Tab-separated table of C-alpha atoms in Angstrom:
chain	number	residue	atom	x	y	z
A	1	UNK	CA	141.595	88.773	174.734
A	2	UNK	CA	139.306	90.960	176.995
A	3	UNK	CA	142.647	93.664	177.268
A	4	UNK	CA	142.759	93.988	173.646
A	5	UNK	CA	139.737	95.940	174.321
A	6	UNK	CA	140.562	97.947	177.266
A	7	UNK	CA	140.508	101.286	175.813
A	8	UNK	CA	139.760	104.410	177.654
A	9	UNK	CA	137.833	106.896	177.402
A	10	UNK	CA	140.311	109.762	176.350
A	11	UNK	CA	142.061	106.739	173.877
A	12	UNK	CA	138.696	106.684	172.121
A	13	UNK	CA	138.014	110.514	171.881
A	14	UNK	CA	141.962	110.237	170.750
A	15	UNK	CA	141.042	107.642	168.388
A	16	UNK	CA	137.786	109.372	167.097
A	17	UNK	CA	138.853	112.677	166.311
A	18	UNK	CA	142.066	110.884	164.245
A	19	UNK	CA	139.252	109.195	162.556
A	20	UNK	CA	137.652	112.991	161.566
A	21	UNK	CA	141.102	114.044	160.158
A	22	UNK	CA	142.294	111.363	158.182
A	23	UNK	CA	138.311	110.663	156.828
A	24	UNK	CA	139.056	114.967	156.198
A	25	UNK	CA	141.947	114.423	154.568
A	26	UNK	CA	141.825	111.459	153.028
A	27	UNK	CA	138.887	112.757	151.193
A	28	UNK	CA	140.140	115.966	149.944
A	29	UNK	CA	144.094	113.953	148.705
A	30	UNK	CA	141.930	112.226	146.838
A	31	UNK	CA	139.579	114.478	145.299
A	32	UNK	CA	142.550	115.941	144.526
A	33	UNK	CA	143.971	112.593	142.845
A	34	UNK	CA	140.671	112.190	140.745
A	35	UNK	CA	140.848	115.596	139.715
A	36	UNK	CA	144.260	115.378	137.763
A	37	UNK	CA	144.262	110.912	137.291
A	38	UNK	CA	140.567	111.877	135.282
A	39	UNK	CA	142.383	114.923	133.241
A	40	UNK	CA	145.106	113.015	132.498
A	41	UNK	CA	142.638	110.434	131.035
A	42	UNK	CA	140.995	112.886	128.546
A	43	UNK	CA	144.617	114.994	127.473
A	44	UNK	CA	146.686	112.437	127.453
A	45	UNK	CA	148.841	114.028	129.197
A	46	UNK	CA	150.200	116.419	132.558
A	47	UNK	CA	151.600	119.727	132.772
A	48	UNK	CA	154.142	119.777	135.132
A	49	UNK	CA	152.335	121.616	138.538
A	50	UNK	CA	150.293	119.149	137.643
A	51	UNK	CA	152.233	115.827	137.452
A	52	UNK	CA	154.072	117.499	141.241
A	53	UNK	CA	149.863	118.018	142.624
A	54	UNK	CA	149.227	114.270	141.802
A	55	UNK	CA	152.585	112.754	143.147
A	56	UNK	CA	151.509	115.467	146.575
A	57	UNK	CA	148.225	114.391	146.870
A	58	UNK	CA	149.383	110.328	146.356
A	59	UNK	CA	151.340	110.595	148.913
A	60	UNK	CA	149.556	112.054	151.658
A	61	UNK	CA	146.797	110.167	151.233
A	62	UNK	CA	148.774	107.741	151.858
A	63	UNK	CA	150.768	109.491	155.532
A	64	UNK	CA	147.376	109.618	155.898
A	65	UNK	CA	146.107	105.950	155.704
A	66	UNK	CA	148.568	104.774	157.450
A	67	UNK	CA	148.740	106.581	160.207
A	68	UNK	CA	145.477	106.565	160.747
A	69	UNK	CA	146.016	101.888	160.442
A	70	UNK	CA	148.876	103.152	163.289
A	71	UNK	CA	147.092	104.929	165.788
A	72	UNK	CA	144.462	101.917	165.369
A	73	UNK	CA	147.024	98.792	166.431
A	74	UNK	CA	148.199	101.223	169.069
A	75	UNK	CA	145.078	102.763	170.918
A	76	UNK	CA	142.827	99.546	170.316
A	77	UNK	CA	145.598	95.465	169.716
A	78	UNK	CA	149.175	97.215	170.802
A	79	UNK	CA	150.092	94.066	171.920
A	80	UNK	CA	149.734	93.490	167.922
A	81	UNK	CA	152.944	96.092	167.957
A	82	UNK	CA	155.512	93.578	168.686
A	83	UNK	CA	154.056	90.695	166.086
A	84	UNK	CA	157.846	91.402	164.148
A	85	UNK	CA	158.152	93.059	161.417
A	86	UNK	CA	154.597	94.929	161.442
A	87	UNK	CA	156.468	98.072	164.040
A	88	UNK	CA	158.780	98.358	161.958
A	89	UNK	CA	156.922	98.573	159.002
A	90	UNK	CA	154.858	100.329	159.665
A	91	UNK	CA	157.462	102.806	161.142
A	92	UNK	CA	158.747	102.446	157.877
A	93	UNK	CA	156.050	102.877	156.021
A	94	UNK	CA	155.459	106.747	157.859
A	95	UNK	CA	158.865	107.247	157.814
A	96	UNK	CA	158.676	107.332	153.247
A	97	UNK	CA	155.693	108.904	152.783
A	98	UNK	CA	156.417	111.351	155.364
A	99	UNK	CA	159.768	112.429	154.073
A	100	UNK	CA	157.914	112.191	150.345
A	101	UNK	CA	155.499	114.418	150.996
A	102	UNK	CA	158.466	116.927	151.837
A	103	UNK	CA	160.152	116.549	149.143
A	104	UNK	CA	157.533	116.059	146.290
A	105	UNK	CA	156.706	120.323	148.274
A	106	UNK	CA	159.487	121.385	147.700
A	107	UNK	CA	159.584	120.391	144.098
A	108	UNK	CA	156.338	122.042	143.394
A	109	UNK	CA	157.869	125.665	145.448
A	110	UNK	CA	161.463	125.274	142.842
A	111	UNK	CA	158.767	124.935	140.415
A	112	UNK	CA	156.954	128.094	141.330
A	113	UNK	CA	159.980	130.505	142.229
A	114	UNK	CA	161.780	129.372	138.665
A	115	UNK	CA	158.287	129.544	136.124
A	116	UNK	CA	158.075	132.411	137.664
A	117	UNK	CA	161.520	134.695	139.750
A	118	UNK	CA	162.674	136.764	136.999
A	119	UNK	CA	167.310	137.368	136.875
A	120	UNK	CA	169.436	138.519	134.224
A	121	UNK	CA	171.331	135.086	134.903
A	122	UNK	CA	172.550	132.892	132.934
A	123	UNK	CA	171.843	129.897	134.159
A	124	UNK	CA	168.212	130.787	135.651
A	125	UNK	CA	167.284	131.577	132.731
A	126	UNK	CA	168.519	127.768	131.532
A	127	UNK	CA	166.635	126.292	134.209
A	128	UNK	CA	163.257	128.288	133.745
A	129	UNK	CA	163.738	126.546	130.053
A	130	UNK	CA	164.429	122.959	130.742
A	131	UNK	CA	162.448	123.010	134.202
A	132	UNK	CA	159.661	121.491	133.141
A	133	UNK	CA	162.203	118.644	131.634
A	134	UNK	CA	163.719	118.458	135.119
A	135	UNK	CA	159.988	117.947	136.749
A	136	UNK	CA	159.845	114.267	136.184
A	137	UNK	CA	163.451	113.413	137.287
A	138	UNK	CA	163.215	115.531	140.426
A	139	UNK	CA	159.415	113.848	140.980
A	140	UNK	CA	161.565	111.041	140.796
A	141	UNK	CA	164.572	111.415	143.310
A	142	UNK	CA	161.939	112.227	145.902
A	143	UNK	CA	161.082	109.153	145.519
A	144	UNK	CA	163.296	107.473	145.616
A	145	UNK	CA	165.327	109.827	148.303
A	146	UNK	CA	162.049	108.863	150.849
A	147	UNK	CA	162.928	105.527	149.404
A	148	UNK	CA	165.740	105.268	151.079
A	149	UNK	CA	165.190	106.929	153.940
A	150	UNK	CA	161.904	104.859	155.065
A	151	UNK	CA	164.321	101.826	153.387
A	152	UNK	CA	167.619	103.142	156.854
A	153	UNK	CA	164.086	103.969	159.140
A	154	UNK	CA	163.194	99.884	159.000
A	155	UNK	CA	167.162	98.846	159.557
A	156	UNK	CA	167.209	101.106	162.630
A	157	UNK	CA	163.669	100.183	164.524
A	158	UNK	CA	164.462	96.352	164.274
A	159	UNK	CA	168.473	96.584	165.209
A	160	UNK	CA	167.487	98.311	168.207
A	161	UNK	CA	164.593	94.995	169.060
A	162	UNK	CA	166.889	93.111	167.835
A	163	UNK	CA	169.303	93.787	170.648
A	164	UNK	CA	167.131	94.852	173.179
A	165	UNK	CA	163.848	92.791	172.985
A	166	UNK	CA	163.319	88.382	173.353
A	167	UNK	CA	161.523	86.299	171.368
A	168	UNK	CA	158.876	83.989	173.396
A	169	UNK	CA	158.932	80.554	172.939
A	170	UNK	CA	156.554	80.593	170.645
A	171	UNK	CA	159.242	82.873	168.062
A	172	UNK	CA	157.264	85.988	166.758
A	173	UNK	CA	155.647	87.822	170.310
A	174	UNK	CA	158.438	90.932	171.516
A	175	UNK	CA	159.126	90.718	175.009
A	176	UNK	CA	159.248	95.203	175.417
A	177	UNK	CA	161.720	95.599	177.661
A	178	UNK	CA	163.220	98.925	174.969
A	179	UNK	CA	163.741	102.123	176.094
A	180	UNK	CA	161.745	104.970	173.524
A	181	UNK	CA	164.727	106.948	172.541
A	182	UNK	CA	166.859	104.202	171.825
A	183	UNK	CA	164.889	104.035	169.165
A	184	UNK	CA	163.466	107.159	167.662
A	185	UNK	CA	165.695	109.236	168.196
A	186	UNK	CA	167.212	107.435	165.469
A	187	UNK	CA	163.925	107.937	163.648
A	188	UNK	CA	163.414	111.474	164.444
A	189	UNK	CA	167.363	112.190	163.476
A	190	UNK	CA	166.680	111.121	159.627
A	191	UNK	CA	163.185	112.136	159.354
A	192	UNK	CA	164.043	115.992	160.648
A	193	UNK	CA	167.239	115.619	157.913
A	194	UNK	CA	165.101	114.830	155.009
A	195	UNK	CA	162.689	117.852	156.428
A	196	UNK	CA	165.846	119.992	156.647
A	197	UNK	CA	167.503	120.135	153.489
A	198	UNK	CA	163.268	120.508	151.825
A	199	UNK	CA	162.855	123.508	153.837
A	200	UNK	CA	165.947	124.723	152.808
A	201	UNK	CA	164.808	124.506	149.150
A	202	UNK	CA	161.409	126.001	150.746
A	203	UNK	CA	163.174	129.030	151.970
A	204	UNK	CA	165.322	129.541	149.408
A	205	UNK	CA	161.859	129.521	146.392
A	206	UNK	CA	160.139	132.191	148.698
A	207	UNK	CA	163.358	134.571	149.634
A	208	UNK	CA	164.235	134.029	145.907
A	209	UNK	CA	161.061	134.867	144.895
A	210	UNK	CA	159.967	137.511	147.286
A	211	UNK	CA	164.121	139.306	145.812
A	212	UNK	CA	162.248	138.191	142.303
A	213	UNK	CA	159.166	140.651	143.959
A	214	UNK	CA	160.922	143.630	144.976
A	215	UNK	CA	163.039	143.660	142.156
A	216	UNK	CA	159.838	143.988	139.620
A	217	UNK	CA	157.817	146.210	142.213
A	218	UNK	CA	160.812	148.526	141.757
A	219	UNK	CA	161.015	148.836	138.172
A	220	UNK	CA	157.075	148.934	137.666
A	221	UNK	CA	156.434	152.163	140.054
A	222	UNK	CA	156.458	154.300	137.099
A	223	UNK	CA	153.419	152.447	135.176
A	224	UNK	CA	150.756	152.766	136.640
A	225	UNK	CA	149.036	149.941	135.142
A	226	UNK	CA	147.982	146.222	135.948
A	227	UNK	CA	150.685	144.026	135.828
A	228	UNK	CA	150.454	140.441	135.107
A	229	UNK	CA	153.788	139.864	136.737
A	230	UNK	CA	153.023	141.476	139.398
A	231	UNK	CA	149.810	139.509	140.009
A	232	UNK	CA	151.388	136.391	139.963
A	233	UNK	CA	154.703	137.128	141.543
A	234	UNK	CA	152.297	137.957	145.183
A	235	UNK	CA	149.916	135.010	143.904
A	236	UNK	CA	152.775	132.614	144.827
A	237	UNK	CA	153.876	134.395	147.316
A	238	UNK	CA	151.451	133.562	148.811
A	239	UNK	CA	151.533	130.124	147.888
A	240	UNK	CA	155.013	128.991	148.658
A	241	UNK	CA	154.035	130.977	152.136
A	242	UNK	CA	151.208	128.415	152.791
A	243	UNK	CA	154.161	125.800	152.522
A	244	UNK	CA	156.510	128.335	155.268
A	245	UNK	CA	153.973	128.093	157.989
A	246	UNK	CA	153.889	124.321	157.295
A	247	UNK	CA	156.941	123.415	157.401
A	248	UNK	CA	157.110	125.314	160.568
A	249	UNK	CA	154.531	123.233	162.270
A	250	UNK	CA	156.209	120.225	161.415
A	251	UNK	CA	158.982	121.414	162.175
A	252	UNK	CA	158.026	122.893	165.805
A	253	UNK	CA	156.330	119.868	166.482
A	254	UNK	CA	158.929	117.001	165.239
A	255	UNK	CA	160.691	118.956	167.924
A	256	UNK	CA	158.152	118.453	171.145
A	257	UNK	CA	157.931	114.889	169.267
A	258	UNK	CA	161.709	114.180	169.949
A	259	UNK	CA	161.731	115.928	173.889
A	260	UNK	CA	157.861	115.005	175.421
A	261	UNK	CA	158.794	110.995	173.460
A	262	UNK	CA	162.141	110.633	175.292
A	263	UNK	CA	159.842	111.421	179.082
A	264	UNK	CA	157.235	108.977	177.710
A	265	UNK	CA	154.268	111.930	177.653
A	266	UNK	CA	151.045	109.623	176.064
A	267	UNK	CA	149.496	112.522	176.135
A	268	UNK	CA	150.887	114.957	175.046
A	269	UNK	CA	151.807	112.967	172.391
A	270	UNK	CA	148.920	111.564	171.515
A	271	UNK	CA	148.028	115.883	170.565
A	272	UNK	CA	150.823	115.978	168.793
A	273	UNK	CA	150.134	113.470	166.531
A	274	UNK	CA	146.261	115.155	166.107
A	275	UNK	CA	148.273	118.549	165.086
A	276	UNK	CA	150.058	116.774	162.602
A	277	UNK	CA	147.429	114.222	161.143
A	278	UNK	CA	145.555	117.626	160.543
A	279	UNK	CA	148.411	119.007	158.700
A	280	UNK	CA	147.675	117.421	155.386
A	281	UNK	CA	144.249	118.132	155.244
A	282	UNK	CA	144.696	121.720	155.704
A	283	UNK	CA	147.311	122.332	153.197
A	284	UNK	CA	145.811	120.518	150.457
A	285	UNK	CA	142.756	122.555	150.692
A	286	UNK	CA	144.652	125.987	150.786
A	287	UNK	CA	146.421	124.072	147.201
A	288	UNK	CA	142.530	122.627	146.107
A	289	UNK	CA	141.656	127.117	146.164
A	290	UNK	CA	144.785	127.534	144.419
A	291	UNK	CA	144.278	125.824	141.813
A	292	UNK	CA	141.857	127.653	139.708
A	293	UNK	CA	140.966	123.849	138.407
A	294	UNK	CA	140.728	122.241	141.533
A	295	UNK	CA	138.802	124.635	143.039
A	296	UNK	CA	136.147	124.655	140.128
A	297	UNK	CA	135.851	121.091	140.239
A	298	UNK	CA	134.772	121.563	143.898
A	299	UNK	CA	132.894	124.137	143.863
A	300	UNK	CA	130.309	122.069	141.289
A	301	UNK	CA	130.758	118.661	143.431
A	302	UNK	CA	129.643	120.995	146.655
A	303	UNK	CA	125.858	121.629	145.230
A	304	UNK	CA	125.474	118.534	144.292
A	305	UNK	CA	126.852	116.902	147.796
A	306	UNK	CA	124.018	119.638	149.080
A	307	UNK	CA	120.945	118.635	146.209
A	308	UNK	CA	121.013	114.844	147.218
A	309	UNK	CA	121.700	115.722	151.260
A	310	UNK	CA	118.022	117.749	150.175
A	311	UNK	CA	116.760	115.004	148.851
A	312	UNK	CA	117.292	112.751	150.930
């Protein structure tokens, strides 16, 4: 019907920006996945760092794709969200991939902390020896926890809609008659719980690494030689700091989304959504330049792209 295409210039602009952000983010994360995937095919194996980056790239790629589909339907075909169970599936898929992003990122921070930090503690030394064997189980646990989160989100939304929405005579199209906070508040609480627990792991990793760096620097004050361990500490601190900044921004906009969704401020919600969609691209770009192999491959590809553009 003509009502489906009643899109304002503001909506069109927002959709264009989201499309650009998603295109950039999916390209960057697809690059990470493809490089590590080719390395896996060649070497027949992956180290722990590559395993985490591979799953993280897949999670962010899928999250961006689902977010773009959700945005497209919400702006251009909003009535399709009333078709059962499109809205539930999109919300649960977003929750699953977002939670997976949080938890896999936390696993990467914990991995760097255990690998680089130095403590005279039996349990910590045990973790340092066993961390490579633990990584697959940590990743599996992250996926399972995210799957449980996505399932809970689906059930919560489905129950809220069943209580507050009625079927039409066709039995498929929902009549919208539900307040936003009645079904979004549980989602924010569920995602917030997953965020808070993973963010706690990031904070502890940063604090432990910072303490290890301070103690190591104090022990090396008498030495004038360049210390490789010191460089590794500093590099890991910068790396984990980027995760800390990303988690902090996500937390701020999660709170803002909770506040403005209850006030039905759609314009502000779109702005929040635009910023949240840009974060996976920016942070994945940091991951590329923090990894020598990924950075080398990217620098090899960029001149080729420039040459092809010039030839055209």
